[in-house]
Amino acid sequence: MQTKTTPGAMLKAMREKPPLVQCITNYVAMNIAANVLLASGASPAMVHAAEEAGEFAAIASALTINIGTLSTQWIDGMQAAAKAATSTGKPWVLDPVAHYATAFRRNAVAELLALSPTIIRGNASEIIALAGGESRGQGVDSRDPVEQAEGSARWLAERQRAVVAVTGAVDFVTDGERAVRIEGGSVLMPQVTALGCSLTCLVGAFAATAPEDIFGATVAALSTFAIAGEEAALGAAGPGSFSWRFLDALAALDAETLDARVRISVA
Ligand SMILES: Nc1ncnc2c1ncn2[C@@H]1O[C@H](COP(=O)(O)OP(=O)(O)O)[C@@H](O)[C@H]1O
Ligand SMILES: Cc1ncsc1CCOP(=O)(O)O
Ligand SMILES: [Mg+2]
């Protein structure tokens, strides 16, 4: 069996056997997230209806759930899919977009957390609020530095027995015992809508590739974004050209370049 010990090795393994990833994501993110997965080498499927979400989760290799544009019908689909993923042994990722904003979102996220996500990926404001802290987030946008969310992430990871990824200028990943920081990316990334949502879907793709190493898979997905983001920013005039350059950079990124350039440090 091939060893998948580095982000580059995981990227290579994903491309050799593209995983089917069921993405229950929001209307804003659907197109860019699907393109991010295709450019990276995975197969996305945006399937959210309550009538089929559970059945689909049983055939997908991983599931991602994002509450960005929520409705009661969507919640039914999310819960059916999360239950099916868990019962068939598939990893699933929760992206709690702006869960602090309304009671409807808070309740939906509390119910999803009770279904034991394998990984939780959010921005700093979302992770601080998930741990019961005072977050300064505005709608879907973070207003808190990642460093401020590190303690919350460690607490949440232990409580949920999940890997928690906090993204921002320097990303942070923990499983409650281990923790790392990942440098890279670009200030243009939060200027392009739904890149965080797309990253959540990519975390699902890596988790499908390396279900035996969920922590490593999460780090690999964030590392891929960090290096592709840096590369895309080099020639970008602003968020518009960054957006298409980012897809090209993901597709062009190879395992060796990723491993040579990634900057991961133990936290
Ligand atoms: N200031 C920044 N500098 C570099 N990369 C960033 C910055 N802010 C966000 N990113 C990157 O953008 C991606 C999306 O993260 P983020 O903006 O935190 O998510 P969300 O869109 O959910 O708020 C991640 O890869 C993250 O590392
Ligand atoms: C703008 C917006 N509104 C509801 S979901 C969404 C997209 C949020 O994307 P991200 O969390 O990646 O910034
Ligand atoms: Mg987000």
mmCIF file of C-alpha atoms in Angstrom, residues 9 70 81:
data_model
loop_
_atom_site.group_PDB
_atom_site.id
_atom_site.type_symbol
_atom_site.label_atom_id
_atom_site.label_comp_id
_atom_site.label_asym_id
_atom_site.label_seq_id
_atom_site.Cartn_x
_atom_site.Cartn_y
_atom_site.Cartn_z
ATOM 1 C CA ALA A 9 1.578 12.267 -1.145
ATOM 2 C CA LEU A 70 -30.297 27.106 5.383
ATOM 3 C CA ALA A 81 -26.861 12.353 5.118
#
